Short mmCIF file of C-alpha atoms in Angstrom, two decimals:
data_model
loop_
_atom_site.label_atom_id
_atom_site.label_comp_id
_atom_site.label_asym_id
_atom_site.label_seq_id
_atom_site.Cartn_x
_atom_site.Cartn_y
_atom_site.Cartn_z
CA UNK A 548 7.62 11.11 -23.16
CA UNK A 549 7.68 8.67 -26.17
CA UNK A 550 6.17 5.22 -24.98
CA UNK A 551 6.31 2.18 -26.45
CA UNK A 552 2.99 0.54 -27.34
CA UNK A 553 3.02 -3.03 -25.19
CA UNK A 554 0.77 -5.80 -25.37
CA UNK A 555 2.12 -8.72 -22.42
CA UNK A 556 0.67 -10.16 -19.21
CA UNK A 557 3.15 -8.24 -17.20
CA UNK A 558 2.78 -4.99 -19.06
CA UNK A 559 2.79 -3.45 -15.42
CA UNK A 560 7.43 -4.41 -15.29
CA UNK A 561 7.20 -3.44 -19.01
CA UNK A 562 5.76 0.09 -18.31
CA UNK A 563 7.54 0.50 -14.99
CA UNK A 564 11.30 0.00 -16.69
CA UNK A 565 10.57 1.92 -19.73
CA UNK A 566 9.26 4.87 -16.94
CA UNK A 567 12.35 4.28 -15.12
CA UNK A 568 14.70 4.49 -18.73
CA UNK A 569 13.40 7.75 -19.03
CA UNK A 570 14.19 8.61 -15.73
CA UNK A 571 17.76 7.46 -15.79
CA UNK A 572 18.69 8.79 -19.39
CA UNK A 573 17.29 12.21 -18.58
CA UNK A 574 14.52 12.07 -21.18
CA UNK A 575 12.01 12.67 -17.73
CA UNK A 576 13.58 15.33 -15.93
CA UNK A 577 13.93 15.41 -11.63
CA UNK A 578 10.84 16.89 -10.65
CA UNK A 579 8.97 16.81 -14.08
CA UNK A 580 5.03 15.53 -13.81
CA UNK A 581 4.14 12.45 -15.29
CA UNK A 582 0.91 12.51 -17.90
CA UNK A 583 -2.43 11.66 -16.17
CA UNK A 584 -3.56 7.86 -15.44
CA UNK A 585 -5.48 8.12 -18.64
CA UNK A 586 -3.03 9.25 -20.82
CA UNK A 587 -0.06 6.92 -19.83
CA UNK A 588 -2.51 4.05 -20.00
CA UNK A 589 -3.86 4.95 -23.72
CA UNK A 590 0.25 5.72 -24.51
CA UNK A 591 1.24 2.83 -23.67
CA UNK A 592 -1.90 0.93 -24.78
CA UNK A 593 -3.02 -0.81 -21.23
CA UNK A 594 -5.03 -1.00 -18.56
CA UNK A 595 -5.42 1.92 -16.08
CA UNK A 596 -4.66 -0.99 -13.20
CA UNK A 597 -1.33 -1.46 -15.12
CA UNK A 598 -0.29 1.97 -14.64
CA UNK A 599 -1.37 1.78 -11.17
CA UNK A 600 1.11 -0.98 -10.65
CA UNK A 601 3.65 0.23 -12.36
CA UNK A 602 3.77 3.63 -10.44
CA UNK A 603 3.27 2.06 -7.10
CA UNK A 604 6.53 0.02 -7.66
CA UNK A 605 8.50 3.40 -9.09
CA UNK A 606 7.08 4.89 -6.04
CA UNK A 607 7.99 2.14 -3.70
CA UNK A 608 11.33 2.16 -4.61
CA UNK A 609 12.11 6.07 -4.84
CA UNK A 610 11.86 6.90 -8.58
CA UNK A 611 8.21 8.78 -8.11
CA UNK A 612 6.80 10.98 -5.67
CA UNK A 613 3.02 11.08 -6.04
CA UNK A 614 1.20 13.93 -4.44
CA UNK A 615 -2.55 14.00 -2.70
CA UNK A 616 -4.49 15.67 -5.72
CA UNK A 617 -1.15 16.53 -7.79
CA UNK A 618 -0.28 14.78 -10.16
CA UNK A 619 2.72 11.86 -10.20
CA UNK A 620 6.23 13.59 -10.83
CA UNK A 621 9.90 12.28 -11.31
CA UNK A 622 11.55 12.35 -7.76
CA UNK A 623 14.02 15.00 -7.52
CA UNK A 624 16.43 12.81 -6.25
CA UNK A 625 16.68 9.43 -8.14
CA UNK A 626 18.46 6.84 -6.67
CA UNK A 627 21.81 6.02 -7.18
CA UNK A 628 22.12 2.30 -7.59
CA UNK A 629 20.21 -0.35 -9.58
CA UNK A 630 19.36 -2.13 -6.45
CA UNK A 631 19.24 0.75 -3.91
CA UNK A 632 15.48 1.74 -4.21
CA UNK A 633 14.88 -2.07 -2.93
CA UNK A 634 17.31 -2.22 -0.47
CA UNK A 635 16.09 1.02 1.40
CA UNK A 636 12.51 -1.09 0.89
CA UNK A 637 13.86 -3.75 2.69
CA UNK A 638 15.25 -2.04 5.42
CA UNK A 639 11.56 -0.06 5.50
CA UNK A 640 10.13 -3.50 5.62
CA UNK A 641 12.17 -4.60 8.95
CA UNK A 642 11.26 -1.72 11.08
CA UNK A 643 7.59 -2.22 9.55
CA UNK A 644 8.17 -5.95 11.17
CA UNK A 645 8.40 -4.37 14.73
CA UNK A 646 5.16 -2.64 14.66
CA UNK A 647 3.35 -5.97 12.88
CA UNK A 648 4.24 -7.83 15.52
CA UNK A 649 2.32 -5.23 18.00
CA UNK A 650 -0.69 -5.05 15.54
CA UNK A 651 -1.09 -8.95 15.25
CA UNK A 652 -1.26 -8.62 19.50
CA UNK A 653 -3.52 -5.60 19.87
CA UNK A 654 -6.03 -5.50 16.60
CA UNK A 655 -7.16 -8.87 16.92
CA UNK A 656 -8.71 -8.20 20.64
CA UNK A 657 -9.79 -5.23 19.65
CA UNK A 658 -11.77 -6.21 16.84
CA UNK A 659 -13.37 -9.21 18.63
CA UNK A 660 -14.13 -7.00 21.22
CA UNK A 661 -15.54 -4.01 19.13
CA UNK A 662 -18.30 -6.64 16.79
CA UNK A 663 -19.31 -7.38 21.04
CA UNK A 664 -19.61 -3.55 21.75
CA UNK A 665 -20.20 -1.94 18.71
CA UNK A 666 -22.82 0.92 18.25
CA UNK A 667 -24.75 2.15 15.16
CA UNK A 668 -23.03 4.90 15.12
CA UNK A 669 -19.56 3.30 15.12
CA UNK A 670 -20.86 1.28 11.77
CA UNK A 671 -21.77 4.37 10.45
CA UNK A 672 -18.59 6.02 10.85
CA UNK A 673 -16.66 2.41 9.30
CA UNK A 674 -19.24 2.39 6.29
CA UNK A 675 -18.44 6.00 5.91
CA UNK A 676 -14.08 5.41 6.01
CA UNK A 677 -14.67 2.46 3.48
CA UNK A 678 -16.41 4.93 1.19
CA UNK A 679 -13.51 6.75 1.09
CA UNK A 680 -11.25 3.80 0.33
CA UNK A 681 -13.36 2.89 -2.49
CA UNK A 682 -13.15 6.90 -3.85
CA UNK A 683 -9.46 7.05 -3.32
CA UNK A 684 -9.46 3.91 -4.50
CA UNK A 685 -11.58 5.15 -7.98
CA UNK A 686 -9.20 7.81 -8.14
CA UNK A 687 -5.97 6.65 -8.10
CA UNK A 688 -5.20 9.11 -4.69
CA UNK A 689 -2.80 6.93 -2.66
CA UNK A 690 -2.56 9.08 -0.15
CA UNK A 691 -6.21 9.63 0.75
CA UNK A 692 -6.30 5.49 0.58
CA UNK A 693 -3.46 5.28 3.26
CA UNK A 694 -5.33 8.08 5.29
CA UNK A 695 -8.84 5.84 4.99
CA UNK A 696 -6.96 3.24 5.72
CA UNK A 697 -5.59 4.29 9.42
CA UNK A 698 -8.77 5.98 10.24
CA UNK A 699 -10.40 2.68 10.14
CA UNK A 700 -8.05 0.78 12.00
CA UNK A 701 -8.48 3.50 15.06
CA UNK A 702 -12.31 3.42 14.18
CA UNK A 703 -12.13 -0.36 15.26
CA UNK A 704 -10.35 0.44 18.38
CA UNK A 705 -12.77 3.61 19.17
CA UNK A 706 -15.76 1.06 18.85
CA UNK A 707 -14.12 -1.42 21.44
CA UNK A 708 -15.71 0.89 23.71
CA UNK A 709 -12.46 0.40 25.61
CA UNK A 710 -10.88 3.81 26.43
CA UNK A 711 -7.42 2.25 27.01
CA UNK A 712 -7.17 0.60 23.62
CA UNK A 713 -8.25 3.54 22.03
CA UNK A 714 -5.49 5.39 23.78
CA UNK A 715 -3.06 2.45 22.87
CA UNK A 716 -3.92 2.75 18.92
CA UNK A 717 -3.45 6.80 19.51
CA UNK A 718 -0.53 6.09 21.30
CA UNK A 719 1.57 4.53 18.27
CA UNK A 720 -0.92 6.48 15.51
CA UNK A 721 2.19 8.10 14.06
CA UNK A 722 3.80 4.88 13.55
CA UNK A 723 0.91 2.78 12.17
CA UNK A 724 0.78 5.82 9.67
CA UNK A 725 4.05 5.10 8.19
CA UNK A 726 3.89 1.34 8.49
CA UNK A 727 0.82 1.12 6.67
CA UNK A 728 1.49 3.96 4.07
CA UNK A 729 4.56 1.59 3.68
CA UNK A 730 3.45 -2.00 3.49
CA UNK A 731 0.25 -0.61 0.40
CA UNK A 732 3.64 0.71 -0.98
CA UNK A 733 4.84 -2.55 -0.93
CA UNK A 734 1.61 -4.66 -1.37
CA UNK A 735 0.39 -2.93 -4.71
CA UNK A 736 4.50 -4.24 -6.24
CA UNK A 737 4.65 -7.12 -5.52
CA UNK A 738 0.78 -8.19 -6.01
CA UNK A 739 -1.10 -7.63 -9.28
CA UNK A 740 -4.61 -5.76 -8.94
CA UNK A 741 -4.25 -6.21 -5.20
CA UNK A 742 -6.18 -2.81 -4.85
CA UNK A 743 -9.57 -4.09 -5.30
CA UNK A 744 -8.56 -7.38 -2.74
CA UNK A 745 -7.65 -5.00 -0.08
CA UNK A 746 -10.39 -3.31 0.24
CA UNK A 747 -12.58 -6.29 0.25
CA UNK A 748 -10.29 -7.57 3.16
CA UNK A 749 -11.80 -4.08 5.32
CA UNK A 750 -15.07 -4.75 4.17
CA UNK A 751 -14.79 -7.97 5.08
CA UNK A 752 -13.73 -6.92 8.98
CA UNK A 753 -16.86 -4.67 8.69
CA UNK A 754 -19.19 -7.33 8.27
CA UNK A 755 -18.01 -9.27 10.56
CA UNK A 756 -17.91 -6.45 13.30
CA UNK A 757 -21.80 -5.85 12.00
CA UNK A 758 -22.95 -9.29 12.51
CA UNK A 759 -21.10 -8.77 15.97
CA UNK A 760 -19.19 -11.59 14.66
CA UNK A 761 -16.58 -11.59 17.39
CA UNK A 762 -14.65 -14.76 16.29
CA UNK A 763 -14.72 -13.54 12.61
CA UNK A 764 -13.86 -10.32 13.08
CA UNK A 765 -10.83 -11.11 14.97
CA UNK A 766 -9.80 -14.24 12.56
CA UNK A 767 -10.50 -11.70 9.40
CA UNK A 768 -8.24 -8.97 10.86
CA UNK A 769 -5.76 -11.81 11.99
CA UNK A 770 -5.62 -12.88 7.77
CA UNK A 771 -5.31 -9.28 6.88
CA UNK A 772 -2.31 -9.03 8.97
CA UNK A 773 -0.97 -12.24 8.02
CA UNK A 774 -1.02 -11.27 4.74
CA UNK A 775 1.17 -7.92 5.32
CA UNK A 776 3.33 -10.37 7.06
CA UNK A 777 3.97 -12.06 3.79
CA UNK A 778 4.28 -9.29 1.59
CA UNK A 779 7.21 -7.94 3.67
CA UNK A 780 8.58 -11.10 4.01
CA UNK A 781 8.59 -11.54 0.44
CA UNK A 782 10.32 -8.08 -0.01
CA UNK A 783 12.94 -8.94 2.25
CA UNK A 784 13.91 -11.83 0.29
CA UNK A 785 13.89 -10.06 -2.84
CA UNK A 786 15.40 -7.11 -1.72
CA UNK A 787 18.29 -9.36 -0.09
CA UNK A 788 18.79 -11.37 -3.63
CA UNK A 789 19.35 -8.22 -5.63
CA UNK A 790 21.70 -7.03 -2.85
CA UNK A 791 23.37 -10.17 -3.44
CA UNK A 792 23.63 -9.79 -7.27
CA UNK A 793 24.65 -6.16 -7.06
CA UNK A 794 27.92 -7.07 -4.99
CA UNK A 795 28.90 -9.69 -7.03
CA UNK A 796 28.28 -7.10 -10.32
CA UNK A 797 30.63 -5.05 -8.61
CA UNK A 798 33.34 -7.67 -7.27
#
């Protein structure tokens, strides 16, 4: 790779099309592995959180694959179209809608109702997921953030203390996997250092759920949702714009 040295407020779309140059002329091959964090930030003369940024969008919209404990390589298959990597985003984003729309309905009862029945050993086992987060989060390992991330939603439901909603969160676990591997896809591009924020949104829950807050807890998890609401929303639009522009590059 031969980076160019950057110094602008949005070095994160600075980094991510000069990565994505490389991609499309060749110069980084299908499949090849990216340098570490640490050596594409000091390349390109940012911040680590830049990097972060700009990889989460490549990822987001096809150009990366990053693997649990690997390493960040090229995708073997790029996409084809300027605009495609968004518009497959935006049609992830709809069917991510569908299951919102079931999360706003079940996680807010379930969190009121867990800061009323909670158990030391349920806060235990949420201090011990958010942990994680913050590792994953340390270490740049997506994928063990998106894992931390489900296992504290179910968490919730298991201290609820209600044996149907725990089956309920089990019963659509595969789904809320995707959906949420997908909307921290596309949180971290369209939000700068929203990382950090997001965990301080579970933490927040926590607390709430400690202080058998039941009101808070169910308002806090209501904002969190809210604001993967938006974030989708937001890549709809976007995603529908560009589709826009590409046809009428075309016609």
């Amino acid at each position: 790779m031969r980076p160019t040295k950057i110094e602008t407020q949005k070095g994160h779309e600075i980094v991510s099309r000069d990565i994505r140059r490389q991609l499309e002329s060749g110069e980084l091959a299908p499949g090849q592995r990216l340098p570490s964090l640490e050596k594409l930030a000091e390349a390109y003369g940012v911040g680590r959180s830049t990097i972060r940024e700009a990889i989460s969008a490549l990822k987001a919209m096809g150009w990366l694959d990053v693997r649990h404990g690997g390493g960040t390589y090229a995708a073997k298959t790029l996409p084809q179209a300027s605009a495609a990597g968004l518009l497959d985003l935006s049609h992830g984003a709809e069917a991510v809608m569908e299951i919102l729309e079931v999360r706003k309905i079940l996680e807010r009862g379930t969190a009121e109702l867990a800061a009323l029945k909670r158990e030391e050993v349920d806060l235990a086992r949420l201090r011990a997921i958010l942990a994680r987060m913050a590792t994953a989060l340390e270490d740049d390992d997506a994928s063990g953030g998106e894992r931390a991330d489900l296992e504290f939603h179910q968490a919730i439901a298991s201290a609820s203390g209600n044996p149907v909603l725990n089956q309920l969160m089990d019963s659509i676990s595969q789904r809320l996997s995707e959906t949420i591997g997908r909307t921290r896809e596309l949180w971290f591009y369209q939000e700068e250092a929203e990382a950090s924020r997001l965990l301080d949104e579970h933490r927040g829950i926590y607390e709430a759920i400690a202080a058998r807050d039941a009101a808070g807890a169910s308002e806090r998890i209501g904002l969190h949702l809210a604001k993967v609401e938006k974030v989708l929303q937001e890549a709809l639009g976007r995603s529908a714009q560009d589709g826009t522009a590409a046809n009428q590059k075309e016609e």
